[in-house]
PDB file of C-alpha atoms in Angstrom:
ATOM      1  CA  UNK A   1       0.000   0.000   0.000  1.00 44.00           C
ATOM      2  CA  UNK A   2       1.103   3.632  -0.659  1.00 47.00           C
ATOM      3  CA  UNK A   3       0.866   5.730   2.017  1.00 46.00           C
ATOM      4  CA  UNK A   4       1.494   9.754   2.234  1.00 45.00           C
ATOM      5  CA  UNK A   5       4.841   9.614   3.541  1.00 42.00           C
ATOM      6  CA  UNK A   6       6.533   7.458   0.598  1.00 44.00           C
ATOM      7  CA  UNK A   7       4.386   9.564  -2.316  1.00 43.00           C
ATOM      8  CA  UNK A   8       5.811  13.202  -1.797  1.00 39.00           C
ATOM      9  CA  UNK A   9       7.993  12.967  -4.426  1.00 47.00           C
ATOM     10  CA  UNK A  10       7.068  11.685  -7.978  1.00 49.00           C
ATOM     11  CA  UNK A  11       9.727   9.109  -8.159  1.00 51.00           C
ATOM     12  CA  UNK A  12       8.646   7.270  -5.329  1.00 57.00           C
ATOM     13  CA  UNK A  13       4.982   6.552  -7.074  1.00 64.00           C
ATOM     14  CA  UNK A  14       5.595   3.592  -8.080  1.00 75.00           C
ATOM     15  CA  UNK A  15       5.270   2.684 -11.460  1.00 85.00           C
ATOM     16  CA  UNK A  16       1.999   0.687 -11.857  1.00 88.00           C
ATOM     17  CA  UNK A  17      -0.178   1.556  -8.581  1.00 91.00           C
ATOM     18  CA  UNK A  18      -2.380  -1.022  -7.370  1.00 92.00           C
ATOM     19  CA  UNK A  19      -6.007  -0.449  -7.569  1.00 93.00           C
ATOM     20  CA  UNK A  20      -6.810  -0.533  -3.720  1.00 93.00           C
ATOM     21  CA  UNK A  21      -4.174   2.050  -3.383  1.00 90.00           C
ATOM     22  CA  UNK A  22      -5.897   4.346  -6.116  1.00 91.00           C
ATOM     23  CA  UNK A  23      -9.228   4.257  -4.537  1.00 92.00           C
ATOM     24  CA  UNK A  24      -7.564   5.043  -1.277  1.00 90.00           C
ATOM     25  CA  UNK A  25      -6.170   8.553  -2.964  1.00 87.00           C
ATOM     26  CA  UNK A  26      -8.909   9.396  -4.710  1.00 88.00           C
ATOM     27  CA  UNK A  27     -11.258   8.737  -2.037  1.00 87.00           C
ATOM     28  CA  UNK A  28     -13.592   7.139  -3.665  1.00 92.00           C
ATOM     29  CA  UNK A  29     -14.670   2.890  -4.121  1.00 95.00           C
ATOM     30  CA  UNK A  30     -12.537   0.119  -5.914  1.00 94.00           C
ATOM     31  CA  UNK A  31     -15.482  -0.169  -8.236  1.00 95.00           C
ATOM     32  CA  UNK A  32     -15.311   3.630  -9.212  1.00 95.00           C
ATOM     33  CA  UNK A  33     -11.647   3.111 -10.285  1.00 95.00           C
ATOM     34  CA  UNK A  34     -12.463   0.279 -12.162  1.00 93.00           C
ATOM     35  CA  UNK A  35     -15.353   2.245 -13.944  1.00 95.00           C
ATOM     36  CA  UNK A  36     -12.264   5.597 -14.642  1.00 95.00           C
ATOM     37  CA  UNK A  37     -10.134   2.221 -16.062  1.00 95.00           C
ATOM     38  CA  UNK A  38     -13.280   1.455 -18.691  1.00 94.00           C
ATOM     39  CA  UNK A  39     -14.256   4.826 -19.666  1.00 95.00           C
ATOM     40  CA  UNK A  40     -10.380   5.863 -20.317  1.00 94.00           C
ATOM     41  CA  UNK A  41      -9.715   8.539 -17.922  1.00 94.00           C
ATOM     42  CA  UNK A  42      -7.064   6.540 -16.022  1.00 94.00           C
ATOM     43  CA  UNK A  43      -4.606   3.960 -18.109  1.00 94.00           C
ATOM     44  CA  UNK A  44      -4.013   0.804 -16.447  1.00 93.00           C
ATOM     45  CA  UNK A  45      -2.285  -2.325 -17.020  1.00 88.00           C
ATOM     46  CA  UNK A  46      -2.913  -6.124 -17.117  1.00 84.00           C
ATOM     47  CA  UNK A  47      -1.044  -7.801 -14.148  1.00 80.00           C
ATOM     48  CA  UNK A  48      -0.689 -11.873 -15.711  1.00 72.00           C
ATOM     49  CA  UNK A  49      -3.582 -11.352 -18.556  1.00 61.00           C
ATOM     50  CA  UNK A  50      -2.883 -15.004 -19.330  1.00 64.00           C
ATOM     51  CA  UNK A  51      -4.978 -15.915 -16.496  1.00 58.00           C
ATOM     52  CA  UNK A  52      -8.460 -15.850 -18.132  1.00 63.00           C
ATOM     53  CA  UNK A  53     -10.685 -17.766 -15.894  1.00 55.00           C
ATOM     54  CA  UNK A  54      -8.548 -16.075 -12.299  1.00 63.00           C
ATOM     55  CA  UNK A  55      -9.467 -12.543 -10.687  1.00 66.00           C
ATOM     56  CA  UNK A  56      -8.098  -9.298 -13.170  1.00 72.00           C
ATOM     57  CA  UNK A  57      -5.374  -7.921 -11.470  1.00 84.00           C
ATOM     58  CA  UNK A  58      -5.154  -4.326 -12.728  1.00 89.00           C
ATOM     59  CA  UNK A  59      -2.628  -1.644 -12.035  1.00 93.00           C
ATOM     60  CA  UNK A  60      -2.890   1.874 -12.669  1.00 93.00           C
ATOM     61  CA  UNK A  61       0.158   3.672 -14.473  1.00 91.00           C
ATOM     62  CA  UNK A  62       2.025   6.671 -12.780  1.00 87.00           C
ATOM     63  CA  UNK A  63       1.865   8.883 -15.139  1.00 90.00           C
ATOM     64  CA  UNK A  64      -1.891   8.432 -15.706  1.00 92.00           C
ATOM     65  CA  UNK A  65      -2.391   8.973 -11.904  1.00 90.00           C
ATOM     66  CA  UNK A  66      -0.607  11.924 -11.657  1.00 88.00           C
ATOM     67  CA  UNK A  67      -2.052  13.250 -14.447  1.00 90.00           C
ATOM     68  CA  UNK A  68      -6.024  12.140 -13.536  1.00 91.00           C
ATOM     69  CA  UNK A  69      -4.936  13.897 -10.304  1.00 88.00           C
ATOM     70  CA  UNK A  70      -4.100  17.474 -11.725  1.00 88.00           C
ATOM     71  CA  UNK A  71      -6.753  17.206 -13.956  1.00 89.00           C
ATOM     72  CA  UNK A  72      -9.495  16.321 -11.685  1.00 88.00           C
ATOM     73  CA  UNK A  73      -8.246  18.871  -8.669  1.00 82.00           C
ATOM     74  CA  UNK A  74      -6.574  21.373  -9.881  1.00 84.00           C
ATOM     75  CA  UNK A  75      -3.094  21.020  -8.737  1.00 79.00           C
ATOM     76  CA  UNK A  76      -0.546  17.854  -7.978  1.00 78.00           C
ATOM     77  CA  UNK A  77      -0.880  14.743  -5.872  1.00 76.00           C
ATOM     78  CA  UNK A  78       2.569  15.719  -4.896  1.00 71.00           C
ATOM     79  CA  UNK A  79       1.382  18.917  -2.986  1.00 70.00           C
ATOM     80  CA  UNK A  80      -2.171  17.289  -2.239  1.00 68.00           C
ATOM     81  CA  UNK A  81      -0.172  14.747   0.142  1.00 67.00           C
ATOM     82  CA  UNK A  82       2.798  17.361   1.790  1.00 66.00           C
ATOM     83  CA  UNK A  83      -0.925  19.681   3.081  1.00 61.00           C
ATOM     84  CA  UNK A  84      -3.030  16.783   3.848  1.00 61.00           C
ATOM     85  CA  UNK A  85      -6.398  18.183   4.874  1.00 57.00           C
ATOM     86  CA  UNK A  86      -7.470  17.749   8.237  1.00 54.00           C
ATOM     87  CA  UNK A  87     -11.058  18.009   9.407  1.00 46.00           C
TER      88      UNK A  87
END
């Protein structure tokens, strides 16, 4: 799992981000980053696509993160986790 500590800088994202640890920045449900993986707005990757009859394991490029991220908010992931908000 990511956590805030080891994703301040954009080199430590790791390349392919697992889809638990997606929904976990984004705030929002496994199934709604499943449903940004179908419609396009987040690239992801097959993890062992020869398995057709096991579970998908999907992971979630960096670079389409980072990029959803900005998009969606306004400003990086990067600064999003160094002024985490607080309620």
């Amino acid at each position: 799992m990511i956590t805030n500590s080891n994703m301040l800088k954009k080199e430590s994202v790791p390349p392919l981000v697992k889809v638990n640890s997606v929904a976990q920045l984004l705030s929002v449900s496994r199934a709604s980053v499943h449903r940004l993986i179908e419609s396009g707005d987040l690239e992801a990757s097959e993890v062992n696509p020869s398995m057709k009859m096991q579970r998908r394991h999907r992971r979630v490029t960096r670079e389409s993160l980072l990029a959803f991220y900005k998009k969606r908010f306004g400003h990086s992931l990067t600064r999003a986790l160094a002024h985490p908000f607080e309620p």
